[in-house]
Amino acid sequence: MLNIAVVIALTLVSAAVALSFWRLLRGPSLPDRILALDTLYVNTIALLILLGIHLTSPLYFEAALLIAVMGFVGTVAACKYLLRGDIIE
Amino acid sequence: MLEFLISLLIVTGAVFAFIGSLGLARLKDFYTRLHGPTKATTLGVGCLLIASALHFSIIEQSASLHEVLVTLFLFMTAPVSAHMLAKAALHLGLKSLAKLPDATMANRSMSPRHKQTRQ
Amino acid sequence: MRRLLPHPLLTPVLTLIWLLLVNSLEAGQIVLGLFLGWVLPVLTLQFWPEQVRIYKPMLLMRFLGIFLLDIVLANFTVARLILGRPERLQPVFVNVPLDVKSDLAISFLANVISLTPGTVSSRVSPDHRYLLVHALNETDTEALVATIKSRYEAPLKEIFEPC
């Protein structure tokens, strides 16, 4: 049963990745694209966690943690750039 | 029984993650789009992480709690990124379905430094 | 005392994070975690000028419980709104006047608002007296402000600020 659930979940999350990717390409404004990227990061974390459960390997957790940290920093830096026109002040 | 609970958590989490992205793709203006990813996706991934923690605790016969760290981190950072994005969007004056309040338009310049860079 | 242990709350939190990160409860890891929890606040003293104090820890626990419940409920609301017809949504910006003064309480409140039903905090006014909130679907703005103030702001004020 767990395998079926993981396959269903992988399909749904892949669809979510496709939708965010569509928004990333479509725009129309810069904040929209940053938001799409942020959603992509979170969806990637979901994919990695599911893969970890599917392969019963705890190794994927570290990758998920790194993506969470880097994704947040990236989003905030991009927003900062939009707000100030400069990242490092 | 526990396996059923884990499966349920996994499917619920995936459905919420999907709904969040659906909101991102479907809604009409930026400020409403912001709602989907900040709430639904965060809870969805939270559910998945709890399921993963339970799963590995059963397999390894001991508590595996490091997934909690990612969950906490996501729940703390998602609203911060949403706030920054909304602030950036207000700053750029993106058009919105809702009427922007006057006070925010009056305070558009954030810092003296910003004025200099734009001139 | 102030120099040796500048943030008494930060040490156990950092220790806990370290233990979660290495995912073990061995004695060596606990000692290493405690050491990191002590040395990091001392080294980063200059970045943390404010001292965090929690006046009512029990209330904080209760508040977090209510808050978790609200997150789950919020997600069903938002899911329903997203799956419904987008043309029917009535988004609105609301200015919420703030009673809380400290930066920590304001940021806590903003985060809480962003994670609960249909609202995202968008900006704090420069004088820290108003919080601009975007609601996904709301017709009664006064009721929204009243809910935010009574349900989230009042407990936070008690927790983080002396009466």
Coordinates of N, CA and C in Angstrom, one line a residue, chain B:
Chain B
M1 N -1.6 -0.9 10.2 CA -2.3 0.3 10.7 C -1.5 1.6 10.5
L2 N -0.2 1.4 11.0 CA 0.7 2.6 10.9 C 1.0 2.8 9.4
E3 N 1.1 1.8 8.7 CA 1.4 1.9 7.2 C 0.3 2.7 6.6
F4 N -1.0 2.4 7.0 CA -2.1 3.1 6.4 C -2.0 4.6 6.8
L5 N -1.7 4.9 8.0 CA -1.5 6.3 8.4 C -0.5 7.0 7.6
I6 N 0.7 6.3 7.4 CA 1.8 6.9 6.6 C 1.3 7.2 5.2
S7 N 0.6 6.2 4.6 CA 0.1 6.3 3.2 C -0.8 7.5 3.1
L8 N -1.7 7.6 4.1 CA -2.7 8.7 4.1 C -2.0 10.1 4.2
L9 N -1.0 10.1 5.1 CA -0.3 11.4 5.2 C 0.4 11.7 3.9
I10 N 1.0 10.7 3.2 CA 1.7 11.0 2.0 C 0.8 11.5 0.9
V11 N -0.4 10.8 0.8 CA -1.3 11.3 -0.3 C -1.9 12.7 0.0
T12 N -2.2 12.9 1.3 CA -2.8 14.2 1.7 C -1.7 15.3 1.4
G13 N -0.5 15.0 1.8 CA 0.6 16.0 1.6 C 0.7 16.3 0.1
A14 N 0.7 15.3 -0.7 CA 0.9 15.5 -2.2 C -0.2 16.3 -2.7
V15 N -1.5 16.0 -2.3 CA -2.6 16.7 -2.8 C -2.5 18.2 -2.4
F16 N -2.1 18.5 -1.2 CA -2.0 19.9 -0.8 C -0.9 20.6 -1.6
A17 N 0.3 19.9 -1.8 CA 1.3 20.5 -2.7 C 0.8 20.8 -4.0
F18 N 0.0 19.8 -4.6 CA -0.5 20.0 -5.9 C -1.5 21.2 -5.9
I19 N -2.4 21.3 -4.9 CA -3.3 22.4 -4.9 C -2.6 23.8 -4.8
G20 N -1.5 23.8 -4.0 CA -0.7 25.1 -3.9 C -0.2 25.5 -5.3
S21 N 0.3 24.6 -6.1 CA 0.9 24.9 -7.4 C -0.3 25.3 -8.3
L22 N -1.4 24.6 -8.1 CA -2.6 24.9 -9.0 C -3.0 26.3 -8.8
G23 N -3.0 26.7 -7.5 CA -3.4 28.1 -7.2 C -2.4 29.1 -7.9
L24 N -1.1 28.7 -7.8 CA -0.1 29.5 -8.5 C -0.4 29.7 -10.0
A25 N -0.8 28.6 -10.6 CA -1.0 28.7 -12.0 C -2.3 29.3 -12.4
R26 N -3.3 29.2 -11.5 CA -4.7 29.4 -11.9 C -5.2 30.8 -11.6
L27 N -4.8 31.4 -10.5 CA -5.4 32.6 -10.0 C -5.0 33.8 -10.8
K28 N -5.7 34.9 -10.6 CA -5.6 36.0 -11.6 C -4.6 37.0 -11.3
D29 N -4.3 37.4 -10.1 CA -3.3 38.5 -9.9 C -2.3 38.0 -8.9
F30 N -1.1 38.7 -8.9 CA 0.0 38.2 -8.1 C -0.3 38.0 -6.6
Y31 N -1.1 39.0 -6.0 CA -1.3 38.9 -4.6 C -2.2 37.7 -4.2
T32 N -3.1 37.3 -5.1 CA -3.9 36.1 -4.7 C -3.1 34.9 -5.0
R33 N -2.2 34.9 -6.0 CA -1.4 33.7 -6.3 C -0.4 33.4 -5.1
L34 N -0.1 34.5 -4.4 CA 0.8 34.3 -3.3 C 0.3 33.4 -2.2
H35 N -1.1 33.3 -2.1 CA -1.7 32.5 -1.0 C -1.5 31.0 -1.2
G36 N -1.5 30.5 -2.5 CA -1.4 29.1 -2.7 C -0.1 28.5 -2.2
P37 N 1.0 28.9 -2.7 CA 2.3 28.4 -2.3 C 2.6 28.6 -0.8
T38 N 2.2 29.7 -0.2 CA 2.6 29.9 1.2 C 1.9 29.0 2.1
K39 N 0.6 28.7 1.9 CA -0.1 27.9 2.9 C -0.1 26.4 2.4
A40 N -0.8 26.2 1.3 CA -1.0 24.8 0.9 C 0.3 24.0 0.7
T41 N 1.2 24.6 0.0 CA 2.5 23.8 -0.3 C 3.2 23.6 1.0
T42 N 3.3 24.6 1.9 CA 4.0 24.4 3.1 C 3.4 23.2 3.9
L43 N 2.1 23.2 4.1 CA 1.5 22.2 4.9 C 1.6 20.8 4.2
G44 N 1.6 20.8 2.8 CA 1.7 19.6 2.1 C 3.1 19.0 2.3
V45 N 4.1 19.8 2.2 CA 5.5 19.3 2.5 C 5.6 18.9 3.9
G46 N 5.0 19.7 4.8 CA 5.0 19.3 6.2 C 4.5 17.9 6.5
C47 N 3.3 17.6 5.8 CA 2.7 16.2 6.0 C 3.7 15.2 5.5
L48 N 4.3 15.4 4.3 CA 5.2 14.5 3.7 C 6.4 14.2 4.7
L49 N 6.9 15.3 5.3 CA 8.1 15.1 6.2 C 7.7 14.3 7.4
I50 N 6.5 14.6 7.9 CA 6.1 13.8 9.1 C 5.9 12.3 8.8
A51 N 5.4 12.1 7.5 CA 5.2 10.7 7.1 C 6.6 10.1 7.0
S52 N 7.6 10.8 6.4 CA 8.9 10.3 6.3 C 9.5 10.0 7.7
A53 N 9.3 10.9 8.6 CA 9.9 10.7 10.0 C 9.3 9.4 10.6
L54 N 8.0 9.2 10.4 CA 7.3 8.0 11.0 C 7.9 6.7 10.3
H55 N 8.0 6.8 9.0 CA 8.5 5.7 8.2 C 9.9 5.2 8.6
F56 N 10.8 6.2 8.7 CA 12.2 5.8 9.1 C 12.3 5.4 10.6
S57 N 11.4 6.0 11.4 CA 11.4 5.5 12.8 C 11.0 4.1 12.9
I58 N 10.1 3.6 12.1 CA 9.7 2.2 12.1 C 10.8 1.3 11.5
I59 N 11.4 1.8 10.4 CA 12.4 0.9 9.8 C 13.6 0.8 10.7
E60 N 14.1 1.9 11.2 CA 15.3 1.8 12.0 C 15.1 1.4 13.5
Q61 N 13.8 1.2 13.8 CA 13.5 0.8 15.2 C 13.9 1.9 16.3
S62 N 14.1 3.1 15.8 CA 14.5 4.1 16.8 C 14.0 5.5 16.2
A63 N 13.8 6.4 17.1 CA 13.2 7.7 16.6 C 14.1 8.4 15.6
S64 N 13.5 8.7 14.5 CA 14.3 9.5 13.5 C 13.6 10.8 13.3
L65 N 14.2 11.8 14.0 CA 13.4 13.1 14.1 C 14.0 14.2 13.2
H66 N 15.1 13.9 12.4 CA 15.7 15.0 11.8 C 14.8 15.7 10.7
E67 N 13.8 15.0 10.3 CA 12.8 15.6 9.3 C 12.1 16.8 10.0
V68 N 11.9 16.7 11.3 CA 11.3 17.8 12.0 C 12.0 19.1 11.8
L69 N 13.3 19.0 11.6 CA 14.1 20.2 11.4 C 13.7 20.9 10.1
V70 N 13.6 20.1 9.0 CA 13.2 20.7 7.7 C 11.8 21.3 7.9
T71 N 10.9 20.6 8.5 CA 9.5 21.0 8.7 C 9.5 22.4 9.4
L72 N 10.2 22.5 10.6 CA 10.2 23.7 11.3 C 10.8 24.8 10.5
F73 N 11.9 24.5 9.7 CA 12.6 25.5 8.9 C 11.6 26.0 7.9
L74 N 10.9 25.1 7.2 CA 9.9 25.6 6.2 C 8.8 26.4 6.7
F75 N 8.3 26.0 7.9 CA 7.2 26.8 8.5 C 7.6 28.1 9.0
M76 N 8.9 28.3 9.3 CA 9.4 29.6 9.7 C 9.7 30.5 8.5
T77 N 10.2 29.8 7.4 CA 10.7 30.7 6.3 C 9.6 31.0 5.3
A78 N 8.6 30.1 5.1 CA 7.6 30.4 4.1 C 6.9 31.7 4.3
P79 N 6.4 32.1 5.5 CA 5.8 33.4 5.6 C 6.8 34.5 5.4
V80 N 8.1 34.3 5.7 CA 9.0 35.4 5.5 C 9.2 35.7 4.0
S81 N 9.4 34.6 3.2 CA 9.5 34.8 1.8 C 8.2 35.4 1.2
A82 N 7.1 35.0 1.7 CA 5.8 35.5 1.2 C 5.8 37.0 1.5
H83 N 6.2 37.4 2.7 CA 6.2 38.8 3.1 C 7.1 39.6 2.2
M84 N 8.3 39.1 2.0 CA 9.3 39.8 1.1 C 8.7 40.0 -0.3
L85 N 8.1 38.9 -0.8 CA 7.6 38.9 -2.2 C 6.5 40.0 -2.3
A86 N 5.6 40.0 -1.3 CA 4.4 40.9 -1.3 C 5.0 42.4 -1.2
K87 N 6.0 42.5 -0.4 CA 6.6 43.9 -0.2 C 7.2 44.3 -1.6
A88 N 8.0 43.4 -2.2 CA 8.6 43.7 -3.5 C 7.5 44.1 -4.5
A89 N 6.4 43.3 -4.5 CA 5.3 43.5 -5.5 C 4.7 44.9 -5.2
L90 N 4.5 45.2 -4.0 CA 3.9 46.5 -3.6 C 4.8 47.6 -4.1
H91 N 6.1 47.4 -3.9 CA 7.1 48.4 -4.2 C 7.1 48.6 -5.7
L92 N 7.0 47.6 -6.5 CA 7.0 47.7 -8.0 C 5.6 48.2 -8.4
G93 N 4.6 48.2 -7.5 CA 3.3 48.7 -7.9 C 2.6 47.8 -8.9
L94 N 2.7 46.5 -8.7 CA 2.0 45.5 -9.5 C 0.5 45.8 -9.4
K95 N -0.2 45.6 -10.5 CA -1.6 45.8 -10.4 C -2.3 44.6 -9.7
S96 N -3.4 45.0 -9.0 CA -4.0 44.1 -8.1 C -5.5 44.1 -8.3
L97 N -6.2 43.0 -8.0 CA -7.6 43.0 -8.1 C -8.2 43.8 -6.9
A98 N -7.5 43.8 -5.8 CA -8.0 44.6 -4.7 C -7.4 46.0 -4.8
K99 N -8.2 46.9 -4.2 CA -7.7 48.3 -4.2 C -6.6 48.5 -3.2
L100 N -5.5 49.1 -3.7 CA -4.3 49.3 -2.9 C -4.7 50.5 -1.9
P101 N -4.4 50.3 -0.6 CA -4.7 51.4 0.3 C -3.7 52.6 0.0
D102 N -4.2 53.8 0.3 CA -3.5 55.0 0.0 C -2.2 55.2 0.7
A103 N -2.2 54.8 2.0 CA -1.1 55.0 2.9 C 0.2 54.2 2.3
T104 N -0.1 53.1 1.7 CA 1.1 52.3 1.2 C 1.7 53.0 0.0
M105 N 0.8 53.7 -0.8 CA 1.3 54.3 -2.0 C 2.2 55.5 -1.6
A106 N 1.7 56.2 -0.5 CA 2.5 57.4 -0.1 C 3.9 57.0 0.4
N107 N 4.0 55.8 1.0 CA 5.3 55.4 1.5 C 6.1 54.6 0.6
R108 N 6.0 54.9 -0.7 CA 6.7 53.9 -1.6 C 8.2 53.9 -1.6
S109 N 8.8 55.1 -1.4 CA 10.2 55.0 -1.4 C 10.7 54.5 0.0
M110 N 11.5 53.4 -0.1 CA 11.8 52.7 1.2 C 13.0 53.4 1.9
S111 N 14.0 53.8 1.2 CA 15.2 54.3 1.9 C 15.8 55.4 1.0
P112 N 16.5 56.3 1.6 CA 17.2 57.4 0.8 C 18.1 56.8 -0.2
R113 N 18.7 55.7 0.1 CA 19.7 55.1 -0.8 C 19.0 54.7 -2.1
H114 N 17.7 54.2 -1.9 CA 17.0 53.7 -3.1 C 16.8 54.9 -4.0
K115 N 16.4 56.1 -3.5 CA 16.2 57.2 -4.4 C 17.4 57.5 -5.2
Q116 N 18.5 57.4 -4.5 CA 19.8 57.8 -5.3 C 20.0 56.8 -6.4
T117 N 19.8 55.5 -6.2 CA 20.1 54.6 -7.2 C 19.1 54.7 -8.4
R118 N 17.9 55.2 -8.1 CA 17.0 55.3 -9.2 C 17.2 56.6 -10.1
Q119 N 17.8 57.6 -9.5 CA 17.9 58.9 -10.2 C 19.0 58.8 -11.3

